[in-house]
mmCIF file of C-alpha atoms and ligand atoms in Angstrom:
data_model
loop_
_atom_site.group_PDB
_atom_site.id
_atom_site.type_symbol
_atom_site.label_atom_id
_atom_site.label_comp_id
_atom_site.label_asym_id
_atom_site.label_seq_id
_atom_site.Cartn_x
_atom_site.Cartn_y
_atom_site.Cartn_z
ATOM 1 C CA MET A 1 30.785 -36.672 -7.197
ATOM 2 C CA ASN A 2 28.704 -39.044 -9.266
ATOM 3 C CA PHE A 3 29.990 -42.353 -7.929
ATOM 4 C CA ASP A 4 27.465 -44.417 -9.933
ATOM 5 C CA GLN A 5 28.831 -42.936 -13.140
ATOM 6 C CA LEU A 6 32.459 -43.434 -12.054
ATOM 7 C CA ARG A 7 31.679 -47.068 -11.257
ATOM 8 C CA LYS A 8 30.121 -47.626 -14.699
ATOM 9 C CA GLU A 9 33.209 -46.157 -16.352
ATOM 10 C CA MET A 10 35.463 -48.295 -14.175
ATOM 11 C CA VAL A 11 33.663 -51.427 -15.370
ATOM 12 C CA GLU A 12 33.887 -50.441 -19.036
ATOM 13 C CA ARG A 13 37.424 -49.059 -19.140
ATOM 14 C CA GLN A 14 39.276 -51.110 -16.559
ATOM 15 C CA LEU A 15 37.442 -54.440 -16.586
ATOM 16 C CA ARG A 16 35.558 -55.100 -19.814
ATOM 17 C CA ALA A 17 38.240 -53.449 -21.968
ATOM 18 C CA ARG A 18 40.836 -55.783 -20.436
ATOM 19 C CA GLY A 19 38.876 -58.892 -21.287
ATOM 20 C CA LEU A 20 36.838 -59.635 -18.174
ATOM 21 C CA SER A 21 33.535 -60.978 -19.406
ATOM 22 C CA ASP A 22 31.585 -62.664 -16.602
ATOM 23 C CA GLU A 23 28.420 -60.573 -16.622
ATOM 24 C CA ARG A 24 27.439 -61.614 -13.095
ATOM 25 C CA ILE A 25 30.733 -60.323 -11.740
ATOM 26 C CA LEU A 26 30.723 -57.155 -13.858
ATOM 27 C CA LYS A 27 27.246 -56.338 -12.552
ATOM 28 C CA VAL A 28 28.456 -56.742 -8.969
ATOM 29 C CA MET A 29 31.491 -54.507 -9.644
ATOM 30 C CA GLU A 30 29.034 -51.920 -10.933
ATOM 31 C CA LYS A 31 26.942 -52.240 -7.784
ATOM 32 C CA VAL A 32 29.305 -52.417 -4.777
ATOM 33 C CA PRO A 33 30.127 -48.874 -3.537
ATOM 34 C CA ARG A 34 33.927 -49.109 -3.417
ATOM 35 C CA HIS A 35 34.221 -45.490 -2.236
ATOM 36 C CA LEU A 36 32.684 -46.461 1.110
ATOM 37 C CA PHE A 37 35.578 -48.882 1.772
ATOM 38 C CA VAL A 38 38.223 -46.128 1.717
ATOM 39 C CA GLU A 39 38.565 -43.138 4.003
ATOM 40 C CA GLU A 40 36.701 -39.995 3.106
ATOM 41 C CA SER A 41 39.736 -38.071 1.842
ATOM 42 C CA LEU A 42 40.406 -40.784 -0.778
ATOM 43 C CA ARG A 43 36.831 -41.282 -2.001
ATOM 44 C CA HIS A 44 37.363 -39.224 -5.137
ATOM 45 C CA ARG A 45 40.050 -41.743 -6.160
ATOM 46 C CA ALA A 46 38.092 -44.893 -5.271
ATOM 47 C CA TYR A 47 37.361 -45.781 -8.908
ATOM 48 C CA ASP A 48 40.861 -45.052 -10.200
ATOM 49 C CA ASP A 49 42.836 -47.856 -11.795
ATOM 50 C CA CYS A 50 45.018 -48.557 -8.746
ATOM 51 C CA ALA A 51 45.309 -49.900 -5.221
ATOM 52 C CA LEU A 52 44.767 -47.363 -2.418
ATOM 53 C CA PRO A 53 46.016 -47.150 1.178
ATOM 54 C CA ILE A 54 43.544 -48.230 3.897
ATOM 55 C CA GLY A 55 45.764 -47.514 6.910
ATOM 56 C CA GLU A 56 47.979 -49.832 8.963
ATOM 57 C CA GLY A 57 50.335 -50.009 5.963
ATOM 58 C CA GLN A 58 47.785 -52.040 3.979
ATOM 59 C CA THR A 59 45.904 -51.490 0.722
ATOM 60 C CA ILE A 60 42.576 -52.093 -0.985
ATOM 61 C CA SER A 61 43.441 -53.922 -4.210
ATOM 62 C CA GLN A 62 43.081 -52.378 -7.671
ATOM 63 C CA PRO A 63 39.527 -52.906 -9.037
ATOM 64 C CA TYR A 64 40.847 -54.970 -11.954
ATOM 65 C CA MET A 65 42.707 -57.306 -9.598
ATOM 66 C CA VAL A 66 39.582 -57.819 -7.462
ATOM 67 C CA ALA A 67 37.398 -58.561 -10.490
ATOM 68 C CA MET A 68 40.003 -60.715 -12.225
ATOM 69 C CA MET A 69 40.694 -62.855 -9.160
ATOM 70 C CA THR A 70 36.950 -63.186 -8.600
ATOM 71 C CA GLU A 71 36.506 -64.388 -12.187
ATOM 72 C CA VAL A 72 39.363 -66.888 -11.788
ATOM 73 C CA LEU A 73 37.760 -68.091 -8.530
ATOM 74 C CA ALA A 74 34.580 -68.956 -10.484
ATOM 75 C CA PRO A 75 32.245 -68.525 -7.497
ATOM 76 C CA ALA A 76 28.943 -70.424 -7.642
ATOM 77 C CA PRO A 77 25.771 -69.145 -5.948
ATOM 78 C CA ASP A 78 25.909 -71.954 -3.380
ATOM 79 C CA SER A 79 29.669 -71.646 -2.672
ATOM 80 C CA ARG A 80 31.054 -71.261 0.835
ATOM 81 C CA VAL A 81 34.129 -69.075 0.439
ATOM 82 C CA LEU A 82 37.117 -68.352 2.656
ATOM 83 C CA GLU A 83 38.964 -65.079 2.089
ATOM 84 C CA VAL A 84 42.362 -64.585 3.742
ATOM 85 C CA GLY A 85 43.148 -60.869 4.210
ATOM 86 C CA THR A 86 39.888 -58.968 4.847
ATOM 87 C CA GLY A 87 41.618 -55.574 4.566
ATOM 88 C CA SER A 88 38.924 -53.003 3.782
ATOM 89 C CA GLY A 89 36.213 -55.645 3.336
ATOM 90 C CA TYR A 90 35.667 -54.697 -0.324
ATOM 91 C CA GLN A 91 36.579 -58.074 -1.830
ATOM 92 C CA ALA A 92 34.389 -59.741 0.810
ATOM 93 C CA ALA A 93 31.444 -57.539 -0.252
ATOM 94 C CA VAL A 94 31.983 -58.446 -3.913
ATOM 95 C CA LEU A 95 31.998 -62.138 -2.979
ATOM 96 C CA ALA A 96 28.972 -61.741 -0.680
ATOM 97 C CA GLU A 97 26.953 -60.619 -3.711
ATOM 98 C CA LEU A 98 27.897 -63.780 -5.599
ATOM 99 C CA VAL A 99 27.934 -66.685 -3.131
ATOM 100 C CA SER A 100 25.993 -67.982 -0.133
ATOM 101 C CA GLU A 101 28.538 -67.535 2.701
ATOM 102 C CA VAL A 102 31.814 -65.630 3.003
ATOM 103 C CA TYR A 103 34.265 -66.340 5.837
ATOM 104 C CA THR A 104 36.981 -63.719 5.952
ATOM 105 C CA ILE A 105 39.986 -63.525 8.255
ATOM 106 C CA GLU A 106 42.269 -60.557 8.944
ATOM 107 C CA ARG A 107 45.349 -60.440 11.185
ATOM 108 C CA ASN A 108 44.969 -56.754 12.012
ATOM 109 C CA PRO A 109 42.090 -56.257 14.510
ATOM 110 C CA ALA A 110 41.644 -52.538 13.714
ATOM 111 C CA LEU A 111 41.140 -53.275 10.004
ATOM 112 C CA SER A 112 38.795 -56.149 10.782
ATOM 113 C CA ARG A 113 36.660 -53.929 13.032
ATOM 114 C CA ARG A 114 36.436 -51.212 10.386
ATOM 115 C CA ALA A 115 35.531 -53.727 7.668
ATOM 116 C CA GLU A 116 32.872 -55.235 9.918
ATOM 117 C CA GLU A 117 31.276 -51.844 10.475
ATOM 118 C CA ILE A 118 31.186 -51.010 6.755
ATOM 119 C CA LEU A 119 29.808 -54.429 5.787
ATOM 120 C CA LYS A 120 27.146 -54.207 8.500
ATOM 121 C CA ASN A 121 26.077 -50.734 7.376
ATOM 122 C CA LEU A 122 25.712 -52.027 3.822
ATOM 123 C CA GLY A 123 23.592 -54.933 5.052
ATOM 124 C CA TYR A 124 25.865 -57.867 4.179
ATOM 125 C CA SER A 125 24.651 -60.515 6.615
ATOM 126 C CA ASN A 126 26.406 -63.437 4.885
ATOM 127 C CA VAL A 127 29.944 -62.231 5.685
ATOM 128 C CA HIS A 128 31.504 -63.755 8.814
ATOM 129 C CA LEU A 129 34.599 -61.917 10.057
ATOM 130 C CA PHE A 130 37.458 -63.425 12.054
ATOM 131 C CA THR A 131 40.698 -62.013 13.440
ATOM 132 C CA GLY A 132 43.875 -64.084 13.421
ATOM 133 C CA ASP A 133 46.514 -65.735 11.271
ATOM 134 C CA GLY A 134 44.668 -66.628 8.085
ATOM 135 C CA SER A 135 47.568 -68.756 6.828
ATOM 136 C CA LEU A 136 46.170 -71.358 9.238
ATOM 137 C CA GLY A 137 42.707 -71.039 7.675
ATOM 138 C CA LEU A 138 39.563 -71.645 9.696
ATOM 139 C CA PRO A 139 39.582 -75.402 10.338
ATOM 140 C CA GLU A 140 36.363 -75.243 12.379
ATOM 141 C CA HIS A 141 34.442 -73.967 9.318
ATOM 142 C CA ALA A 142 36.170 -76.082 6.648
ATOM 143 C CA PRO A 143 35.843 -77.421 4.027
ATOM 144 C CA PHE A 144 35.452 -74.428 1.705
ATOM 145 C CA ASP A 145 34.348 -74.644 -1.932
ATOM 146 C CA ARG A 146 36.495 -71.644 -2.773
ATOM 147 C CA ILE A 147 39.466 -69.990 -1.062
ATOM 148 C CA ILE A 148 40.941 -66.638 -2.055
ATOM 149 C CA ILE A 149 44.116 -65.249 -0.529
ATOM 150 C CA THR A 150 44.464 -61.501 -1.002
ATOM 151 C CA ALA A 151 47.989 -61.159 0.390
ATOM 152 C CA ALA A 152 51.166 -62.463 -1.224
ATOM 153 C CA SER A 153 52.826 -65.627 0.004
ATOM 154 C CA PRO A 154 55.911 -67.608 -1.003
ATOM 155 C CA ASP A 155 53.754 -70.750 -1.406
ATOM 156 C CA VAL A 156 50.125 -71.643 -0.931
ATOM 157 C CA PRO A 157 49.815 -72.442 2.803
ATOM 158 C CA GLU A 158 49.339 -76.190 3.367
ATOM 159 C CA PRO A 159 46.466 -75.750 5.891
ATOM 160 C CA LEU A 160 44.489 -73.856 3.243
ATOM 161 C CA LYS A 161 45.035 -76.637 0.691
ATOM 162 C CA ALA A 162 43.790 -79.090 3.307
ATOM 163 C CA GLN A 163 40.677 -76.982 4.014
ATOM 164 C CA LEU A 164 39.656 -76.844 0.346
ATOM 165 C CA ALA A 165 36.738 -79.117 -0.597
ATOM 166 C CA ASP A 166 37.296 -81.806 -3.202
ATOM 167 C CA GLY A 167 36.713 -80.185 -6.608
ATOM 168 C CA GLY A 168 37.227 -76.764 -5.005
ATOM 169 C CA LEU A 169 39.290 -73.844 -6.313
ATOM 170 C CA LEU A 170 41.885 -71.729 -4.510
ATOM 171 C CA VAL A 171 43.233 -68.460 -5.929
ATOM 172 C CA ALA A 172 46.302 -66.692 -4.546
ATOM 173 C CA PRO A 173 49.154 -64.328 -5.456
ATOM 174 C CA VAL A 174 52.239 -66.527 -5.074
ATOM 175 C CA GLY A 175 55.895 -65.607 -5.504
ATOM 176 C CA GLY A 176 58.537 -63.297 -4.104
ATOM 177 C CA ARG A 177 58.158 -60.461 -1.671
ATOM 178 C CA PHE A 178 57.843 -57.755 -4.351
ATOM 179 C CA SER A 179 56.250 -59.533 -7.311
ATOM 180 C CA GLN A 180 53.969 -62.490 -7.636
ATOM 181 C CA GLN A 181 51.687 -64.259 -10.037
ATOM 182 C CA VAL A 182 48.027 -65.154 -9.578
ATOM 183 C CA VAL A 183 47.809 -68.930 -9.232
ATOM 184 C CA ARG A 184 44.736 -71.136 -9.179
ATOM 185 C CA LEU A 185 44.743 -74.599 -7.642
ATOM 186 C CA GLU A 186 41.977 -77.077 -8.353
ATOM 187 C CA LYS A 187 41.745 -79.881 -5.822
ATOM 188 C CA ARG A 188 41.160 -83.367 -7.228
ATOM 189 C CA GLY A 189 41.390 -85.906 -4.423
ATOM 190 C CA THR A 190 44.952 -85.629 -3.178
ATOM 191 C CA ASP A 191 46.029 -83.919 -6.406
ATOM 192 C CA PHE A 192 46.215 -80.199 -7.207
ATOM 193 C CA ARG A 193 46.049 -78.927 -10.777
ATOM 194 C CA GLU A 194 47.822 -75.577 -11.142
ATOM 195 C CA ARG A 195 47.112 -72.764 -13.536
ATOM 196 C CA TYR A 196 48.996 -69.474 -13.715
ATOM 197 C CA PHE A 197 47.449 -66.098 -14.524
ATOM 198 C CA THR A 198 48.628 -62.483 -14.508
ATOM 199 C CA PRO A 199 51.665 -61.076 -12.628
ATOM 200 C CA CYS A 200 50.735 -58.920 -9.645
ATOM 201 C CA VAL A 201 52.018 -57.136 -6.540
ATOM 202 C CA PHE A 202 50.310 -57.676 -3.178
ATOM 203 C CA VAL A 203 51.179 -56.801 0.402
ATOM 204 C CA PRO A 204 52.697 -59.791 2.221
ATOM 205 C CA LEU A 205 50.842 -62.564 4.012
ATOM 206 C CA ILE A 206 52.404 -62.490 7.459
ATOM 207 C CA GLY A 207 51.971 -65.641 9.481
ATOM 208 C CA LYS A 208 53.056 -69.169 10.172
ATOM 209 C CA TYR A 209 52.698 -70.257 6.537
ATOM 210 C CA GLY A 210 53.445 -66.853 5.017
ATOM 211 C CA TRP A 211 56.305 -64.502 5.792
ATOM 212 C CA ASP A 212 57.814 -63.957 9.203
ATOM 213 C CA GLU A 213 56.993 -60.490 10.517
ATOM 214 C CA ASN A 214 60.710 -59.882 11.222
ATOM 215 C CA GLU A 215 61.641 -60.561 7.588
ATOM 216 C CA ILE A 216 59.415 -57.786 6.289
HETATM 217 N N1 LIG B 301 40.998 -58.075 0.306
HETATM 218 C C1 LIG B 301 41.336 -56.761 0.803
HETATM 219 C C2 LIG B 301 42.748 -56.347 0.481
HETATM 220 C C3 LIG B 301 43.681 -57.060 1.329
HETATM 221 S S1 LIG B 301 45.293 -56.381 1.576
HETATM 222 C C4 LIG B 301 40.378 -55.708 0.343
HETATM 223 O O1 LIG B 301 39.455 -56.019 -0.439
HETATM 224 O O2 LIG B 301 40.511 -54.564 0.782
HETATM 225 C C5 LIG B 301 45.907 -57.776 2.459
HETATM 226 C C6 LIG B 301 45.418 -57.903 3.871
HETATM 227 O O3 LIG B 301 45.912 -59.139 4.365
HETATM 228 C C7 LIG B 301 45.925 -56.827 4.808
HETATM 229 O O4 LIG B 301 44.851 -56.204 5.433
HETATM 230 C C8 LIG B 301 46.780 -57.601 5.819
HETATM 231 O O5 LIG B 301 46.691 -57.092 7.137
HETATM 232 C C9 LIG B 301 46.169 -58.979 5.736
HETATM 233 N N2 LIG B 301 47.022 -60.096 6.167
HETATM 234 C C10 LIG B 301 48.353 -60.250 6.044
HETATM 235 N N3 LIG B 301 48.738 -61.430 6.573
HETATM 236 C C11 LIG B 301 47.621 -62.038 7.032
HETATM 237 C C12 LIG B 301 47.364 -63.284 7.677
HETATM 238 N N4 LIG B 301 48.311 -64.164 7.953
HETATM 239 N N5 LIG B 301 46.090 -63.568 8.004
HETATM 240 C C13 LIG B 301 45.084 -62.696 7.744
HETATM 241 N N6 LIG B 301 45.273 -61.511 7.139
HETATM 242 C C14 LIG B 301 46.520 -61.188 6.779
#
């Protein structure tokens, strides 16, 4: 399979055609080998317009959702970013191409280990992986210029708002268990400006400031 060609088509048909226009991000989407973040039997579908299973009941997000949320996050080259929900590690790789440091936390140790292996093999040395409840953030590495949550939560967890730098941006799918909307918070002192983007469906954020495991 010609993955380079599939990736080019993905960028044109799924991203550019739907209005994404940040050339830096589009170039990264054309570069990062998404097929290496899914298991071998699913590689032929890696550039399809959908989320895919990555085991443990979790998914790698649809390419459009990854690119769109990255655009909304407006990463700067010197940004220190926190990602909650490492999953396959794909979103972390996309961010690693765009910013100086990526901190990513995953509650499932098996997924975190697999992501670490893939990211290491691809040479991403600016991604720092952690295992635990990401709804608590990583206070010892805060503040973060950007925070992206890639699992759905009823509200933006308070610890993550606290760990955002002044002037920083946080992007998250917020809403009910089965449908959410991408929200961006901009921190201004003690104030948060909110902007709403596209509707979406993510797997749940399970943790102290997300959903209770027994509710799922
Ligand atoms: N960003 C990922 C997709 C994430 S799917 C990618 O690019 O592949 C959401 C992930 O969030 C799942 O792997 C799930 O295990 C994880 N997750 C759910 N609740 C979490 C929590 N409280 N802290 C950290 N990770 C969590």
